[in-house]
Amino acid sequence: PNHHQPTPTAPSPPKIVPGHPHRCREPPFYDPAADAALFDALEGGFEPTNDHRLDRLDLHVNDEAFARAVVDAHHAITGA
């Protein structure tokens, strides 16, 4: 008997669009209205202080440049 079971096919990843801030332009992750509502709510309720700032970057959360920006901001705030 053949005990080999076929490997299930993984769903294909969403299409990546270089240069797009979210890089994903297919559902379920691409929702410009939801993105706008989220960022409007974050920016609308945010009050900057010496210890809190909100930087809007045209980067994807998985970009190395985004990670560097977060670390740099942390160092600037903490003095580390």
CSV table of N, CA and C in Angstrom, one decimal:
chain,number,residue,atom,x,y,z
A,1,PRO,N,0.8,-1.2,0.0
A,1,PRO,CA,0.0,0.0,0.0
A,1,PRO,C,0.9,1.3,0.0
A,2,ASN,N,0.4,2.3,-0.6
A,2,ASN,CA,1.1,3.5,-0.7
A,2,ASN,C,0.7,4.4,0.5
A,3,HIS,N,1.6,4.6,1.4
A,3,HIS,CA,1.3,5.4,2.6
A,3,HIS,C,1.7,6.9,2.4
A,4,HIS,N,2.1,7.2,1.2
A,4,HIS,CA,2.5,8.6,0.9
A,4,HIS,C,1.2,9.4,0.7
A,5,GLN,N,1.0,10.4,1.5
A,5,GLN,CA,-0.1,11.3,1.3
A,5,GLN,C,0.4,12.6,0.6
A,6,PRO,N,-0.4,13.1,-0.3
A,6,PRO,CA,0.0,14.3,-1.0
A,6,PRO,C,0.1,15.5,0.0
A,7,THR,N,1.1,16.3,-0.3
A,7,THR,CA,1.2,17.5,0.6
A,7,THR,C,0.2,18.5,0.2
A,8,PRO,N,-0.5,19.0,1.2
A,8,PRO,CA,-1.6,20.0,0.8
A,8,PRO,C,-0.9,21.2,0.2
A,9,THR,N,-1.5,21.8,-0.8
A,9,THR,CA,-1.0,23.0,-1.4
A,9,THR,C,-1.3,24.2,-0.6
A,10,ALA,N,-0.3,24.9,-0.3
A,10,ALA,CA,-0.4,26.2,0.5
A,10,ALA,C,-1.1,27.2,-0.4
A,11,PRO,N,-1.9,28.1,0.2
A,11,PRO,CA,-2.4,29.2,-0.6
A,11,PRO,C,-1.3,30.1,-1.1
A,12,SER,N,-1.5,30.6,-2.3
A,12,SER,CA,-0.5,31.5,-2.9
A,12,SER,C,-0.5,32.8,-2.1
A,13,PRO,N,0.7,33.4,-1.9
A,13,PRO,CA,0.7,34.6,-1.1
A,13,PRO,C,0.1,35.8,-1.9
A,14,PRO,N,-0.3,36.9,-1.2
A,14,PRO,CA,-0.8,38.0,-2.0
A,14,PRO,C,0.2,38.6,-2.9
A,15,LYS,N,-0.2,39.2,-3.9
A,15,LYS,CA,0.7,39.9,-4.9
A,15,LYS,C,1.4,41.1,-4.1
A,16,ILE,N,2.7,41.2,-4.4
A,16,ILE,CA,3.5,42.3,-3.8
A,16,ILE,C,3.6,43.4,-4.8
A,17,VAL,N,3.4,44.6,-4.4
A,17,VAL,CA,3.5,45.7,-5.3
A,17,VAL,C,4.5,46.6,-4.8
A,18,PRO,N,5.8,46.6,-5.4
A,18,PRO,CA,6.8,47.5,-4.9
A,18,PRO,C,6.4,48.9,-4.9
A,19,GLY,N,6.8,49.7,-3.9
A,19,GLY,CA,6.5,51.1,-3.8
A,19,GLY,C,5.2,51.4,-3.2
A,20,HIS,N,4.3,50.5,-3.1
A,20,HIS,CA,3.0,50.7,-2.4
A,20,HIS,C,3.2,50.6,-0.9
A,21,PRO,N,2.7,51.6,-0.1
A,21,PRO,CA,3.0,51.6,1.3
A,21,PRO,C,2.7,50.3,2.0
A,22,HIS,N,1.7,49.6,1.5
A,22,HIS,CA,1.3,48.4,2.2
A,22,HIS,C,1.7,47.2,1.4
A,23,ARG,N,2.1,47.4,0.2
A,23,ARG,CA,2.6,46.4,-0.7
A,23,ARG,C,1.6,45.2,-1.0
A,24,CYS,N,0.5,45.2,-0.5
A,24,CYS,CA,-0.4,44.2,-0.7
A,24,CYS,C,-1.7,44.8,-1.3
A,25,ARG,N,-2.1,44.4,-2.5
A,25,ARG,CA,-3.2,45.0,-3.1
A,25,ARG,C,-4.4,44.0,-3.4
A,26,GLU,N,-4.4,43.0,-2.6
A,26,GLU,CA,-5.5,42.0,-2.8
A,26,GLU,C,-6.1,41.8,-1.4
A,27,PRO,N,-7.4,41.5,-1.4
A,27,PRO,CA,-8.1,41.1,-0.2
A,27,PRO,C,-7.5,39.9,0.4
A,28,PRO,N,-7.5,39.6,1.6
A,28,PRO,CA,-8.2,40.4,2.7
A,28,PRO,C,-7.4,41.5,3.3
A,29,PHE,N,-6.1,41.7,2.9
A,29,PHE,CA,-5.3,42.7,3.6
A,29,PHE,C,-5.3,44.1,3.0
A,30,TYR,N,-5.8,44.2,1.8
A,30,TYR,CA,-5.8,45.5,1.1
A,30,TYR,C,-7.2,46.1,1.3
A,31,ASP,N,-7.2,47.1,2.1
A,31,ASP,CA,-8.5,47.8,2.4
A,31,ASP,C,-8.2,49.3,2.6
A,32,PRO,N,-8.1,50.1,1.6
A,32,PRO,CA,-7.8,51.5,1.7
A,32,PRO,C,-8.7,52.3,2.7
A,33,ALA,N,-10.0,52.0,2.7
A,33,ALA,CA,-10.9,52.7,3.6
A,33,ALA,C,-10.6,52.3,5.1
A,34,ALA,N,-10.3,51.1,5.3
A,34,ALA,CA,-10.0,50.6,6.7
A,34,ALA,C,-8.6,51.3,7.1
A,35,ASP,N,-7.7,51.3,6.2
A,35,ASP,CA,-6.4,51.9,6.5
A,35,ASP,C,-6.5,53.4,6.8
A,36,ALA,N,-7.3,54.1,6.0
A,36,ALA,CA,-7.5,55.5,6.3
A,36,ALA,C,-8.2,55.7,7.6
A,37,ALA,N,-9.2,54.9,7.9
A,37,ALA,CA,-9.9,55.0,9.2
A,37,ALA,C,-8.9,54.8,10.4
A,38,LEU,N,-8.1,53.8,10.3
A,38,LEU,CA,-7.2,53.4,11.3
A,38,LEU,C,-6.2,54.6,11.5
A,39,PHE,N,-5.6,55.1,10.5
A,39,PHE,CA,-4.6,56.1,10.6
A,39,PHE,C,-5.2,57.4,11.0
A,40,ASP,N,-6.4,57.7,10.5
A,40,ASP,CA,-7.1,59.0,11.0
A,40,ASP,C,-7.3,58.9,12.5
A,41,ALA,N,-7.8,57.7,13.0
A,41,ALA,CA,-8.1,57.6,14.4
A,41,ALA,C,-6.8,57.7,15.2
A,42,LEU,N,-5.7,57.1,14.8
A,42,LEU,CA,-4.5,57.2,15.5
A,42,LEU,C,-3.9,58.6,15.5
A,43,GLU,N,-3.9,59.3,14.4
A,43,GLU,CA,-3.4,60.6,14.3
A,43,GLU,C,-4.4,61.6,15.0
A,44,GLY,N,-5.7,61.4,14.9
A,44,GLY,CA,-6.6,62.3,15.5
A,44,GLY,C,-6.6,62.3,17.0
A,45,GLY,N,-6.3,61.2,17.6
A,45,GLY,CA,-6.3,61.1,19.1
A,45,GLY,C,-5.0,61.2,19.7
A,46,PHE,N,-3.9,61.5,18.9
A,46,PHE,CA,-2.6,61.5,19.4
A,46,PHE,C,-2.1,62.9,19.8
A,47,GLU,N,-1.6,63.0,21.0
A,47,GLU,CA,-1.0,64.3,21.5
A,47,GLU,C,0.5,64.1,21.7
A,48,PRO,N,1.3,64.7,20.9
A,48,PRO,CA,2.8,64.5,21.0
A,48,PRO,C,3.3,65.2,22.3
A,49,THR,N,4.3,64.6,22.9
A,49,THR,CA,4.9,65.1,24.1
A,49,THR,C,6.4,64.9,23.9
A,50,ASN,N,7.2,65.3,24.9
A,50,ASN,CA,8.7,65.0,24.7
A,50,ASN,C,9.0,63.5,24.7
A,51,ASP,N,8.1,62.7,25.2
A,51,ASP,CA,8.4,61.3,25.2
A,51,ASP,C,7.5,60.5,24.2
A,52,HIS,N,6.6,61.1,23.5
A,52,HIS,CA,5.7,60.4,22.6
A,52,HIS,C,5.7,61.2,21.3
A,53,ARG,N,5.9,60.5,20.2
A,53,ARG,CA,5.8,61.1,18.9
A,53,ARG,C,5.2,60.1,17.9
A,54,LEU,N,4.6,60.6,16.9
A,54,LEU,CA,4.0,59.8,15.9
A,54,LEU,C,4.6,60.1,14.6
A,55,ASP,N,5.3,59.2,14.0
A,55,ASP,CA,5.9,59.4,12.7
A,55,ASP,C,5.2,58.6,11.7
A,56,ARG,N,4.8,59.2,10.6
A,56,ARG,CA,4.1,58.4,9.5
A,56,ARG,C,5.2,58.2,8.4
A,57,LEU,N,5.5,56.9,8.2
A,57,LEU,CA,6.6,56.6,7.3
A,57,LEU,C,5.9,55.8,6.1
A,58,ASP,N,6.4,56.1,4.9
A,58,ASP,CA,6.0,55.4,3.7
A,58,ASP,C,6.8,54.1,3.5
A,59,LEU,N,6.6,53.3,4.6
A,59,LEU,CA,7.3,52.0,4.6
A,59,LEU,C,6.4,50.9,5.0
A,60,HIS,N,6.7,49.7,4.6
A,60,HIS,CA,5.9,48.5,5.0
A,60,HIS,C,6.5,48.1,6.4
A,61,VAL,N,5.6,47.5,7.2
A,61,VAL,CA,6.0,47.1,8.6
A,61,VAL,C,7.2,46.1,8.5
A,62,ASN,N,7.3,45.3,7.4
A,62,ASN,CA,8.3,44.3,7.3
A,62,ASN,C,9.6,44.8,6.6
A,63,ASP,N,9.6,46.1,6.2
A,63,ASP,CA,10.8,46.6,5.6
A,63,ASP,C,11.9,46.8,6.7
A,64,GLU,N,13.2,46.5,6.3
A,64,GLU,CA,14.3,46.8,7.1
A,64,GLU,C,14.4,48.2,7.5
A,65,ALA,N,14.1,49.1,6.6
A,65,ALA,CA,14.1,50.6,6.9
A,65,ALA,C,13.1,50.9,8.0
A,66,PHE,N,12.0,50.3,8.0
A,66,PHE,CA,11.0,50.5,9.1
A,66,PHE,C,11.6,50.1,10.4
A,67,ALA,N,12.2,48.9,10.5
A,67,ALA,CA,12.8,48.4,11.7
A,67,ALA,C,13.8,49.4,12.2
A,68,ARG,N,14.7,49.9,11.3
A,68,ARG,CA,15.7,50.8,11.7
A,68,ARG,C,15.1,52.1,12.2
A,69,ALA,N,14.0,52.6,11.6
A,69,ALA,CA,13.4,53.8,12.1
A,69,ALA,C,12.8,53.6,13.5
A,70,VAL,N,12.2,52.5,13.8
A,70,VAL,CA,11.7,52.2,15.1
A,70,VAL,C,12.8,52.2,16.1
A,71,VAL,N,13.9,51.5,15.8
A,71,VAL,CA,15.0,51.5,16.8
A,71,VAL,C,15.6,52.8,17.0
A,72,ASP,N,15.8,53.6,15.9
A,72,ASP,CA,16.3,55.0,16.0
A,72,ASP,C,15.4,55.8,16.9
A,73,ALA,N,14.1,55.7,16.7
A,73,ALA,CA,13.2,56.5,17.5
A,73,ALA,C,13.3,56.1,18.9
A,74,HIS,N,13.4,54.8,19.2
A,74,HIS,CA,13.5,54.3,20.6
A,74,HIS,C,14.7,54.9,21.2
A,75,HIS,N,15.8,54.8,20.5
A,75,HIS,CA,17.1,55.4,21.0
A,75,HIS,C,17.0,56.9,21.3
A,76,ALA,N,16.4,57.6,20.4
A,76,ALA,CA,16.2,59.0,20.6
A,76,ALA,C,15.4,59.4,21.8
A,77,ILE,N,14.4,58.6,22.1
A,77,ILE,CA,13.5,58.8,23.2
A,77,ILE,C,14.2,58.4,24.5
A,78,THR,N,14.8,57.2,24.5
A,78,THR,CA,15.3,56.6,25.7
A,78,THR,C,16.8,57.1,26.0
A,79,GLY,N,17.5,57.6,25.0
A,79,GLY,CA,18.8,58.0,25.1
A,79,GLY,C,19.8,56.8,25.2
A,80,ALA,N,19.3,55.6,24.8
A,80,ALA,CA,20.1,54.4,24.8
A,80,ALA,C,20.9,54.3,23.5
